């Protein structure tokens, strides 16, 4: 189990470094991510390099038995870079430059940025690739954080190249983007710009490509650095830190290039859904590399500094949150950062070593956690324990949140609602792309999978054919990979599986935010209007109960499906709200609204019953979370009161047999409890979906 933090000794005088190592040992730290923002210290001017301090720090850490995850330090170019090479700066939609003075002020597609960053990485790699202290490499930092899109001239030039690589001919691009609409037909790739500030909506197909391009440019930066590390002979694992469901970067496309997945997760103590949301994030990153443990690369020991109000964690929450990561596949627990900064934007951010010193609640919690992790036995690999998959797809996310749709959809919020239906029951879920759905699952839920690629549709159909239960909808299978309607209406790819014909969308309305055109509310007012939640709902009847849906009440016809629930109110009253259809050896279900609260719970309960999937541990008290990792069951009491739970197994920390465990609020138990024989292992080996793997010559990224 790795335990440690970001370590920024360049912010401190040398005489602090020995104390750092001593206290790291006291806390049980065995790894630090070193020098993530140290570029200006390593290369104070273009032709000046200073590695002496880094040699010293690495030497001290090594002598202290602390492994180094060496950063490539490329996430914050020094002032001389921006002053000498302004073309490295990114730009916003209007073309205005983002200026230096913070961090992440680089245009990912700038050849000059890449040349300078590459040189820094080369020198670091040549110097430290064979250093025995260096056990991992940390490339960049949180790629895309702060700057989700860059509209600079560097982006413009690279975008044209990217599009030429993708489409080869301008006619192909015109076809894919549907440019006959509004006189947008391009005569050559040189006429194309990033989607900069325009009077009205950009072409949605072009927006989708620009998002793909943006993710790929960030990935290219990572791959460039990785290639340089390899060239210099670095044999250590190489990774960068993900941010869970982070919209700008399609991590599923990135994952094959990470030797290990590393993730930063900062649950908001004020978010009533923080346990659910963090569980989703951890399940998502685990699912990116099935069977391989991941690393929690950053969490906070206590308060952060970047929300409007930053409360600390409740007593015990650090262990409870950490256990949630371990339960869901993590083999490393790290923090931002080791020693609290005394200057700069993050001086109020908590750290392992608080500014107030070691006689603090936080230091006690940190040392207690270190001791507990050190005592854990070796953990089983996170298997593919889940029998339920929730489909979550970046391209669908990008496309479904474009404007000019029947209704605005917050895709992540909607997916989290579905996830919550399973999380509340302690049913283990993998978070997968549609192409990754395979016969190892019993139940697959695909909400708002608005953009559905051919391969994804084929995998879902194969899944149902083979005996699985698919719950699709609402707003699923509407467009192809270019964000264009397919011929023959909507829900075309899944129609045979679902046995329904989709007629129209039935947006429910509610508070109008006025779109973005003339008379629109300001973004702030629109957000406030949405937050008041005055959106209309619809009711549907299921098993004698009248339940609620939101967003849409789609008009769907049961062709050969059975109607399980019908709308009771609104324009679609009397038409199907939930259908079920036998197909192959399985069943396709369709839900025509986004059920809320009791409605969502009832629909989830219905498909759980139909599929026979079971919780990790049944009948747990409210607030207790259970997750399985091979034969290890982790129980976490997020509630306020002490609970007792019946579970037979071996306490993983003490080795003692248990029949019951008692958990105080925030208490955690790790119990070896193999799945019952009545819970058979996966029916098949994971299916590897067919995807086009042709390479983009420049970066080796699989082509779209
Ligand atoms: C992360 C980042 C760290 C630090 C931290 C503060 O996003 O990688 O460098 O800024 O947030 O919470």
XYZ file of C-alpha atoms and ligand atoms in Angstrom:
716
model
C 0.000 0.000 0.000
C 1.518 3.289 -1.069
C 1.032 6.181 1.346
C 2.186 9.723 0.800
C 1.607 13.096 -0.808
C 2.700 15.719 -3.284
C 5.971 17.077 -1.987
C 7.056 20.600 -2.866
C 10.396 21.147 -1.113
C 11.161 23.930 -3.596
C 8.752 26.076 -1.553
C 10.887 25.653 1.546
C 14.426 26.409 2.712
C 16.799 23.485 2.756
C 16.887 23.230 6.533
C 13.260 22.017 6.513
C 13.997 19.006 4.304
C 15.518 16.795 7.020
C 12.540 17.419 9.258
C 10.281 16.549 6.339
C 11.897 13.156 5.908
C 11.834 12.467 9.624
C 8.140 13.323 9.920
C 7.314 11.391 6.761
C 8.809 8.337 8.413
C 6.783 9.040 11.527
C 3.596 9.223 9.465
C 4.328 6.020 7.571
C 4.868 7.778 4.246
C 6.574 5.584 1.652
C 6.141 7.650 -1.531
C 6.014 11.322 -2.490
C 5.191 13.007 -5.788
C 8.140 15.306 -6.088
C 8.421 18.699 -7.748
C 5.147 18.847 -9.675
C 5.398 22.632 -10.063
C 9.175 22.985 -9.940
C 9.939 23.931 -13.558
C 11.075 27.487 -12.717
C 13.371 26.141 -10.007
C 14.881 23.480 -12.266
C 15.241 25.790 -15.263
C 15.272 29.384 -14.006
C 16.207 30.672 -17.481
C 16.256 29.073 -20.886
C 19.934 28.189 -20.732
C 20.248 27.696 -16.962
C 19.576 24.340 -15.315
C 19.716 23.613 -11.604
C 19.471 20.012 -10.509
C 21.619 20.285 -7.379
C 18.698 20.896 -5.042
C 16.755 18.041 -6.619
C 19.751 15.711 -6.280
C 19.890 16.647 -2.609
C 16.183 16.138 -1.949
C 16.045 12.842 -3.827
C 19.136 11.689 -1.943
C 17.576 12.546 1.428
C 14.318 10.799 0.542
C 16.203 7.750 -0.639
C 18.281 7.619 2.511
C 15.027 7.867 4.474
C 13.508 4.939 2.601
C 10.899 7.052 0.844
C 10.164 6.318 -2.806
C 9.979 9.131 -5.324
C 7.227 9.576 -7.871
C 9.199 12.069 -9.913
C 7.175 14.773 -11.628
C 8.043 16.006 -15.076
C 7.068 19.485 -13.828
C 5.514 20.594 -17.106
C 2.147 21.859 -15.818
C 3.264 25.390 -15.013
C 5.775 26.974 -17.415
C 8.099 29.547 -15.793
C 7.621 33.249 -16.528
C 10.502 33.289 -19.005
C 8.639 30.835 -21.238
C 5.590 33.092 -21.577
C 7.704 36.237 -21.927
C 9.991 34.805 -24.597
C 7.438 32.653 -26.369
C 3.967 34.226 -26.081
C 2.783 31.736 -28.693
C 2.786 29.110 -25.927
C -0.130 30.858 -24.173
C -3.643 29.482 -24.574
C -6.635 31.601 -25.572
C -10.286 31.741 -24.649
C -13.241 31.635 -27.027
C -12.845 35.260 -27.994
C -9.188 34.764 -28.798
C -8.042 36.656 -25.687
C -4.903 35.242 -24.161
C -4.742 33.550 -20.796
C -1.754 35.169 -19.155
C 0.844 33.720 -16.806
C 0.629 34.259 -13.061
C -1.265 31.128 -12.105
C -0.638 27.657 -13.586
C -1.695 25.587 -16.617
C -1.109 28.594 -18.886
C 0.052 26.616 -21.864
C -1.540 25.780 -25.179
C -1.370 21.982 -25.355
C -0.963 22.059 -29.129
C 1.762 24.704 -29.182
C 4.874 23.211 -30.849
C 7.032 25.628 -28.831
C 5.481 24.567 -25.530
C 5.967 20.947 -26.480
C 9.595 21.556 -27.473
C 10.402 23.304 -24.185
C 8.467 20.833 -22.052
C 10.058 17.964 -23.954
C 13.549 19.308 -23.266
C 12.774 19.563 -19.547
C 11.492 15.991 -19.477
C 14.511 14.741 -21.441
C 16.950 16.286 -18.952
C 15.030 14.947 -15.957
C 14.777 11.508 -17.509
C 18.436 11.329 -18.460
C 19.449 12.325 -14.961
C 17.046 10.266 -12.887
C 15.749 7.353 -14.977
C 18.127 4.979 -13.249
C 18.085 6.560 -9.809
C 17.106 3.874 -7.286
C 14.844 6.293 -5.381
C 12.626 6.937 -8.396
C 9.844 4.367 -8.401
C 7.305 6.137 -10.630
C 6.912 9.060 -13.014
C 4.202 11.688 -12.730
C 3.625 13.344 -16.096
C 2.314 16.946 -16.109
C -0.508 17.413 -13.652
C -4.270 17.077 -14.011
C -4.187 17.651 -17.762
C -6.941 20.067 -18.771
C -7.683 21.261 -15.255
C -8.587 24.983 -15.239
C -8.467 25.173 -19.036
C -10.971 22.813 -20.558
C -10.521 24.174 -24.094
C -7.930 26.218 -25.904
C -8.919 28.376 -28.878
C -5.465 29.804 -29.642
C -3.770 29.990 -33.034
C -1.714 26.968 -32.021
C -4.981 25.114 -31.481
C -6.275 26.369 -34.832
C -3.248 25.020 -36.699
C -3.256 21.685 -34.871
C -7.025 21.323 -35.277
C -6.694 21.597 -39.046
C -4.063 18.852 -39.033
C -6.168 16.681 -36.738
C -9.225 17.097 -38.977
C -7.218 16.337 -42.115
C -5.922 13.162 -40.440
C -9.435 12.184 -39.487
C -11.357 12.974 -42.654
C -8.699 13.004 -45.424
C -10.983 15.025 -47.712
C -12.929 18.178 -47.068
C -15.979 16.539 -48.623
C -15.883 13.848 -45.964
C -15.754 16.526 -43.278
C -18.623 18.445 -44.882
C -20.677 15.273 -44.858
C -19.870 14.436 -41.244
C -20.626 17.957 -40.050
C -23.733 18.431 -42.178
C -22.403 21.752 -43.438
C -25.168 22.212 -46.005
C -27.018 23.669 -43.009
C -26.610 27.482 -42.657
C -24.156 27.770 -45.521
C -21.278 26.226 -43.586
C -19.739 24.217 -46.437
C -15.930 24.370 -46.279
C -13.758 24.603 -49.373
C -10.567 23.502 -47.613
C -9.246 22.573 -44.176
C -7.546 25.981 -44.017
C -10.929 27.668 -43.706
C -11.653 25.940 -40.406
C -11.219 27.628 -37.024
C -11.729 26.376 -33.511
C -15.317 27.160 -32.414
C -14.483 30.692 -31.288
C -17.053 33.232 -30.178
C -19.859 33.220 -32.748
C -23.200 35.066 -32.930
C -25.189 31.920 -32.254
C -24.903 28.147 -31.896
C -21.888 26.474 -33.415
C -22.387 23.458 -35.612
C -22.842 20.677 -33.006
C -20.939 18.113 -35.065
C -17.959 20.459 -35.185
C -18.219 21.036 -31.429
C -18.061 17.302 -30.882
C -14.919 17.024 -32.985
C -13.370 19.983 -31.200
C -13.924 18.239 -27.879
C -12.350 15.067 -29.247
C -9.458 17.142 -30.552
C -9.056 18.882 -27.177
C -8.883 15.571 -25.332
C -6.427 14.256 -27.907
C -4.142 17.319 -27.672
C -3.866 16.851 -23.927
C -3.258 13.151 -24.445
C -0.598 13.921 -27.059
C 1.253 16.040 -24.484
C 1.164 13.110 -22.085
C 2.283 10.667 -24.776
C 5.114 12.931 -25.870
C 6.488 13.044 -22.342
C 6.006 9.339 -21.892
C 7.913 8.602 -25.095
C 10.813 10.787 -23.919
C 10.900 8.985 -20.576
C 10.995 5.649 -22.379
C 13.720 6.823 -24.776
C 15.869 7.759 -21.793
C 15.458 4.261 -20.424
C 12.911 4.948 -17.684
C 11.448 1.573 -16.766
C 9.295 2.738 -13.851
C 5.485 2.936 -14.166
C 4.398 6.174 -15.817
C 1.089 7.872 -15.166
C -0.685 11.168 -14.680
C -3.454 12.125 -12.306
C -7.049 11.845 -13.515
C -9.967 13.734 -11.995
C -12.692 11.105 -12.123
C -15.587 12.125 -14.351
C -13.715 15.071 -15.886
C -15.538 16.236 -18.987
C -12.668 17.587 -21.131
C -10.612 14.369 -21.217
C -11.987 11.063 -22.461
C -10.099 8.963 -19.916
C -11.319 5.739 -21.442
C -9.225 6.634 -24.467
C -6.296 7.612 -22.244
C -6.345 4.581 -19.953
C -4.366 2.166 -22.179
C -1.409 4.567 -21.989
C -1.343 4.720 -18.188
C 0.775 2.039 -16.548
C -1.486 2.509 -13.569
C -4.558 4.694 -13.162
C -4.064 7.519 -10.663
C -6.994 9.676 -9.581
C -7.598 12.820 -7.544
C -10.792 12.917 -5.510
C -12.007 15.699 -3.238
C -15.466 14.863 -1.850
C -17.262 18.051 -0.826
C -18.179 17.806 2.882
C -21.221 19.979 2.149
C -22.566 17.733 -0.617
C -25.330 15.493 0.762
C -24.509 13.006 -2.019
C -20.752 13.028 -1.401
C -20.565 9.330 -0.502
C -22.480 8.298 -3.624
C -20.552 10.672 -5.874
C -17.162 9.583 -4.558
C -18.148 5.914 -4.864
C -19.090 6.533 -8.493
C -15.751 8.216 -9.160
C -13.842 5.325 -7.626
C -15.878 2.749 -9.540
C -15.267 4.714 -12.718
C -11.490 4.771 -12.345
C -11.401 1.120 -11.296
C -13.382 0.212 -14.390
C -10.849 1.966 -16.637
C -8.379 -0.892 -16.079
C -10.310 -3.948 -14.916
C -8.299 -6.192 -12.641
C -5.555 -3.643 -11.967
C -5.464 -1.687 -8.702
C -5.480 2.076 -9.087
C -3.931 4.797 -6.952
C -5.724 7.556 -5.098
C -3.209 10.214 -6.056
C -4.665 13.211 -4.276
C -7.220 13.730 -1.571
C -7.379 16.344 1.182
C -6.572 15.557 4.788
C -9.101 18.193 5.832
C -10.407 21.419 4.240
C -9.610 22.551 0.704
C -9.265 26.197 -0.281
C -11.157 26.356 -3.565
C -14.848 26.122 -2.718
C -16.864 29.164 -1.606
C -16.799 27.809 1.954
C -14.349 25.133 3.035
C -15.377 23.125 6.070
C -13.069 20.473 7.457
C -13.855 16.776 7.520
C -15.866 15.297 10.341
C -13.901 13.113 12.778
C -13.137 9.757 11.238
C -14.135 10.809 7.728
C -10.549 10.557 6.530
C -10.455 6.858 7.304
C -13.969 6.302 5.965
C -13.181 8.052 2.661
C -9.865 6.273 2.364
C -11.542 2.917 2.980
C -13.989 3.668 0.195
C -11.048 3.978 -2.205
C -9.444 0.750 -1.016
C -12.767 -1.066 -1.163
C -13.221 0.023 -4.747
C -9.756 -0.948 -5.915
C -7.088 1.504 -4.733
C -3.654 0.302 -3.667
C -2.244 3.728 -2.902
C -3.495 6.579 -0.734
C -1.950 9.980 -1.310
C -2.708 13.547 -0.423
C -2.295 17.001 -1.739
C 0.106 17.850 -0.143
C 2.829 16.903 2.353
C 3.514 20.230 4.099
C 0.971 23.039 4.044
C 2.234 25.951 1.912
C 2.973 29.213 3.665
C 2.529 31.313 0.532
C 0.475 31.215 -2.610
C -3.107 30.420 -3.535
C -3.191 27.159 -1.632
C -1.865 28.267 1.737
C -5.278 27.586 3.312
C -5.444 24.067 1.842
C -4.955 21.298 4.386
C -1.940 19.000 4.157
C -0.516 15.953 5.903
C 1.655 18.267 7.957
C -0.453 21.282 8.932
C 1.070 24.744 9.290
C 0.016 24.503 12.933
C 2.392 21.574 13.348
C 2.168 18.064 14.721
C 0.080 18.761 17.795
C -3.017 18.844 15.679
C -6.084 16.771 14.948
C -4.991 16.414 11.323
C -1.506 15.143 12.121
C -2.983 12.615 14.526
C -5.424 11.440 11.872
C -2.644 11.197 9.296
C -0.347 9.118 11.499
C -3.230 6.925 12.629
C -4.188 6.292 9.014
C -0.574 5.562 8.050
C -0.301 2.958 10.805
C -3.596 1.349 9.849
C -2.668 1.115 6.170
C 0.745 -0.313 6.985
C -0.931 -3.097 8.956
C -3.249 -4.115 6.134
C -2.446 -7.446 4.531
C -1.878 -7.676 0.802
C -5.190 -6.992 -0.881
C -6.790 -9.045 -3.624
C -6.725 -7.521 -7.093
C -9.932 -5.657 -7.757
C -11.640 -8.246 -9.890
C -14.580 -7.717 -12.094
C -16.893 -8.346 -9.173
C -19.786 -6.320 -10.504
C -22.713 -7.962 -12.232
C -24.205 -4.580 -13.081
C -22.721 -2.105 -15.541
C -23.720 1.511 -15.874
C -22.878 2.974 -19.260
C -21.086 6.322 -19.032
C -19.571 7.652 -22.215
C -17.567 10.830 -22.800
C -18.708 11.342 -26.390
C -22.345 10.947 -25.344
C -21.643 13.445 -22.533
C -20.169 16.012 -24.905
C -22.926 15.611 -27.455
C -25.899 15.463 -25.110
C -24.878 18.701 -23.397
C -24.674 20.675 -26.627
C -27.332 23.342 -26.903
C -30.517 23.412 -29.011
C -31.892 20.125 -27.710
C -35.436 19.286 -26.586
C -34.269 19.932 -23.026
C -31.054 20.749 -21.216
C -29.526 17.677 -19.638
C -26.852 17.539 -16.975
C -25.512 14.156 -18.052
C -23.301 13.486 -15.055
C -26.067 14.407 -12.604
C -28.454 12.087 -14.402
C -25.992 9.188 -14.483
C -25.293 9.726 -10.781
C -28.997 9.441 -10.032
C -29.064 5.990 -11.653
C -25.842 5.009 -9.927
C -27.415 6.062 -6.626
C -30.223 3.538 -7.080
C -27.653 0.741 -6.961
C -25.208 2.315 -4.524
C -27.948 2.770 -1.922
C -28.559 -0.990 -2.125
C -24.859 -1.859 -2.018
C -25.023 -3.492 -5.413
C -21.623 -3.341 -7.044
C -21.488 -1.514 -10.370
C -18.843 -1.121 -13.072
C -18.863 2.111 -15.050
C -18.196 1.251 -18.670
C -18.379 2.483 -22.240
C -21.042 0.819 -24.386
C -18.382 -1.141 -26.289
C -17.205 -2.670 -23.003
C -20.551 -4.225 -22.155
C -20.082 -7.962 -22.208
C -21.736 -11.173 -21.184
C -20.117 -11.076 -17.746
C -22.838 -8.675 -16.604
C -26.408 -9.571 -15.784
C -27.828 -6.062 -15.901
C -26.763 -2.998 -17.886
C -28.238 0.475 -17.537
C -27.708 2.973 -20.354
C -29.282 6.337 -19.495
C -29.157 9.309 -21.883
C -26.828 7.474 -24.231
C -27.829 10.082 -26.790
C -24.827 9.407 -29.017
C -24.481 5.706 -29.662
C -21.685 4.430 -31.887
C -22.301 1.402 -34.108
C -19.871 -0.744 -32.114
C -21.541 0.255 -28.856
C -24.985 -0.586 -30.183
C -23.676 -3.946 -31.415
C -22.187 -4.748 -28.005
C -25.440 -3.878 -26.238
C -27.450 -6.021 -28.645
C -25.011 -8.918 -28.257
C -25.329 -8.586 -24.485
C -29.107 -8.924 -24.589
C -28.928 -11.701 -27.150
C -26.664 -13.607 -24.787
C -29.093 -13.381 -21.873
C -28.476 -9.974 -20.298
C -31.013 -7.392 -19.213
C -30.585 -3.944 -20.699
C -32.410 -0.902 -19.367
C -32.056 1.931 -21.892
C -33.391 5.463 -21.932
C -34.447 8.090 -21.693
C -32.925 10.049 -24.609
C -30.804 7.104 -25.753
C -29.773 6.080 -29.287
C -30.722 9.388 -30.881
C -27.648 10.265 -32.988
C -24.624 8.625 -34.619
C -20.966 9.387 -33.934
C -21.219 12.644 -35.924
C -24.169 13.889 -33.872
C -26.506 13.366 -36.816
C -29.845 11.610 -36.766
C -29.703 8.210 -38.381
C -32.142 7.398 -41.145
C -35.351 5.773 -40.045
C -36.136 7.838 -36.943
C -34.817 7.473 -33.418
C -33.783 4.506 -31.281
C -32.891 2.824 -34.553
C -29.962 0.711 -33.356
C -31.652 -0.711 -30.305
C -35.194 -0.992 -31.716
C -35.016 -4.774 -32.321
C -33.719 -5.304 -28.788
C -36.232 -2.990 -27.124
C -39.275 -3.708 -29.241
C -40.388 -0.089 -29.237
C -40.874 2.672 -31.785
C -39.841 6.109 -30.607
C -41.960 8.987 -31.868
C -40.863 12.157 -30.087
C -39.121 13.665 -27.101
C -41.803 15.220 -24.929
C -39.696 17.756 -23.049
C -41.507 18.604 -19.857
C -40.560 22.246 -19.702
C -40.424 24.152 -16.472
C -38.455 27.289 -15.828
C -37.285 28.642 -19.148
C -33.724 29.828 -19.072
C -34.207 31.401 -22.459
C -31.478 29.451 -24.233
C -28.534 31.563 -25.233
C -30.210 33.778 -27.804
C -31.920 37.137 -27.621
C -33.806 37.497 -24.334
C -31.752 34.813 -22.650
C -31.167 34.936 -18.940
C -27.616 35.673 -17.908
C -25.705 32.450 -17.208
C -25.955 33.261 -13.516
C -29.708 33.824 -13.595
C -30.180 30.709 -15.701
C -28.234 28.683 -13.195
C -30.264 30.123 -10.340
C -33.487 29.313 -12.190
C -32.362 25.744 -12.705
C -31.314 25.445 -9.084
C -34.765 26.421 -7.870
C -35.834 23.270 -9.636
C -39.222 24.482 -10.747
C -39.060 22.091 -13.682
C -42.217 20.241 -14.546
C -42.641 16.580 -13.741
C -44.860 13.841 -15.015
C -46.358 10.871 -13.212
C -46.405 7.253 -14.236
C -48.032 4.260 -12.628
C -45.959 1.264 -11.648
C -47.206 -1.626 -9.515
C -50.135 0.447 -8.292
C -48.006 3.409 -7.236
C -48.056 6.812 -8.866
C -44.435 7.849 -9.400
C -42.581 10.849 -10.761
C -40.388 11.494 -13.768
C -38.595 14.615 -14.881
C -36.987 16.113 -18.001
C -38.980 14.253 -20.634
C -42.058 12.116 -21.146
C -41.132 10.576 -24.467
C -43.812 9.337 -26.819
C -42.902 5.703 -27.335
C -44.974 2.920 -28.918
C -44.721 -0.666 -27.787
C -44.309 -2.555 -31.064
C -43.835 -5.970 -29.568
C -42.727 -4.929 -26.088
C -44.858 -5.339 -22.967
C -45.910 -2.119 -21.260
C -44.843 -2.271 -17.615
C -45.763 1.307 -16.681
C -47.670 4.081 -18.433
C -47.702 7.851 -18.109
C -50.664 9.120 -16.134
C -50.343 12.834 -16.757
C -49.117 15.264 -19.384
C -49.184 15.160 -23.154
C -48.154 11.508 -23.288
C -50.711 10.292 -20.712
C -51.634 6.725 -21.539
C -48.476 5.948 -23.489
C -45.702 3.647 -22.202
C -43.307 4.921 -19.549
C -41.528 1.593 -19.010
C -41.444 -1.360 -21.389
C -39.873 -4.789 -21.415
C -39.148 -7.017 -24.389
C -37.670 -10.500 -24.616
C -34.880 -10.618 -27.180
C -32.540 -13.536 -27.778
C -31.965 -15.046 -24.355
C -32.290 -11.683 -22.602
C -34.566 -8.679 -22.326
C -34.509 -5.074 -23.500
C -36.231 -2.532 -21.245
C -36.900 1.098 -22.120
C -37.740 3.922 -19.743
C -39.232 7.002 -21.358
C -38.605 9.556 -18.600
C -35.953 10.278 -15.988
C -37.633 8.815 -12.895
C -37.001 10.717 -9.680
C -36.839 9.751 -6.006
C -39.344 6.935 -5.351
C -39.835 6.614 -9.119
C -36.164 5.909 -9.736
C -36.056 3.571 -6.791
C -39.050 1.619 -8.097
C -37.663 1.299 -11.636
C -34.275 0.202 -10.309
C -35.966 -2.311 -7.988
C -37.953 -3.670 -10.911
C -34.917 -4.367 -13.114
C -32.944 -5.706 -10.170
C -35.684 -8.197 -9.569
C -35.851 -9.133 -13.238
C -32.087 -9.688 -13.422
C -31.566 -11.315 -10.028
C -28.518 -9.219 -9.143
C -27.708 -9.071 -5.459
C -26.072 -6.688 -3.002
C -22.564 -7.286 -1.676
C -24.125 -7.694 1.766
C -27.908 -7.769 2.113
C -29.952 -5.895 4.687
C -27.374 -3.371 5.850
C -28.518 -0.472 8.036
C -28.973 2.866 6.262
C -25.716 4.741 5.799
C -23.576 1.614 5.718
C -21.676 1.086 2.509
C -20.331 -2.285 1.392
C -18.083 -3.052 -1.554
C -16.401 -6.237 -2.678
C -12.849 -6.568 -3.927
C -12.250 -10.242 -4.658
C -12.809 -11.998 -1.359
C -12.442 -8.775 0.633
C -15.614 -7.026 1.773
C -15.236 -3.507 3.121
C -17.945 -2.126 5.378
C -18.082 1.612 6.089
C -20.521 3.286 8.452
C -21.173 6.751 7.031
C -24.104 7.183 9.382
C -24.182 8.969 12.724
C -24.952 6.031 14.990
C -23.175 2.832 15.948
C -24.338 -0.220 14.019
C -23.812 -3.968 14.262
C -23.617 -6.065 11.142
C -23.769 -9.824 10.775
C -21.035 -11.023 8.442
C -19.076 -14.249 8.554
C -15.430 -14.152 7.608
C -11.947 -13.261 8.769
C -11.107 -9.760 9.950
C -8.420 -8.748 7.428
C -6.611 -6.530 9.941
C -6.497 -8.854 12.939
C -6.789 -12.259 11.270
C -9.536 -13.191 13.739
C -12.725 -14.951 12.616
C -15.815 -12.738 12.841
C -19.539 -13.310 12.792
C -20.564 -9.743 13.567
C -18.835 -6.409 13.338
C -19.710 -3.282 15.278
C -19.020 0.032 13.580
C -19.083 3.445 15.215
C -19.983 6.419 13.019
C -17.286 6.546 10.272
C -16.065 3.125 11.379
C -14.554 0.735 8.869
C -14.127 -3.050 8.766
C -12.226 -5.115 6.208
C -13.491 -8.698 6.205
C -12.338 -11.609 4.089
C -15.686 -13.101 3.110
C -15.661 -15.011 -0.166
C -18.769 -14.596 -2.288
C -21.308 -17.315 -1.534
C -21.326 -20.323 -3.829
C -24.782 -19.169 -4.819
C -23.155 -16.110 -6.387
C -21.385 -17.623 -9.367
C -18.338 -15.914 -10.794
C -18.635 -14.074 -14.073
C -20.224 -16.165 -16.720
C -17.473 -15.434 -19.246
C -14.080 -13.875 -19.562
C -14.292 -10.137 -20.214
C -15.228 -9.500 -23.807
C -12.812 -7.193 -25.601
C -14.866 -4.948 -27.812
C -13.819 -4.458 -31.392
C -12.747 -0.898 -32.024
C -10.937 0.754 -34.849
C -7.295 0.815 -33.750
C -5.672 2.480 -36.756
C -3.047 4.890 -35.492
C -2.705 8.596 -35.769
C 0.865 8.824 -37.014
C 1.896 11.706 -34.785
C 0.990 10.285 -31.438
C 0.019 6.676 -31.715
C -3.479 7.450 -30.461
C -6.081 5.040 -31.791
C -8.015 6.821 -34.517
C -11.594 7.834 -33.929
C -5.443 19.481 -7.481
C -4.059 19.779 -7.980
C -3.098 20.082 -6.850
C -3.729 21.021 -5.885
C -5.012 20.420 -5.374
C -5.722 21.271 -4.352
O -6.380 19.767 -8.446
O -3.547 18.718 -8.739
O -1.925 20.640 -7.397
O -3.985 22.238 -6.529
O -5.890 20.250 -6.456
O -6.907 20.666 -3.930
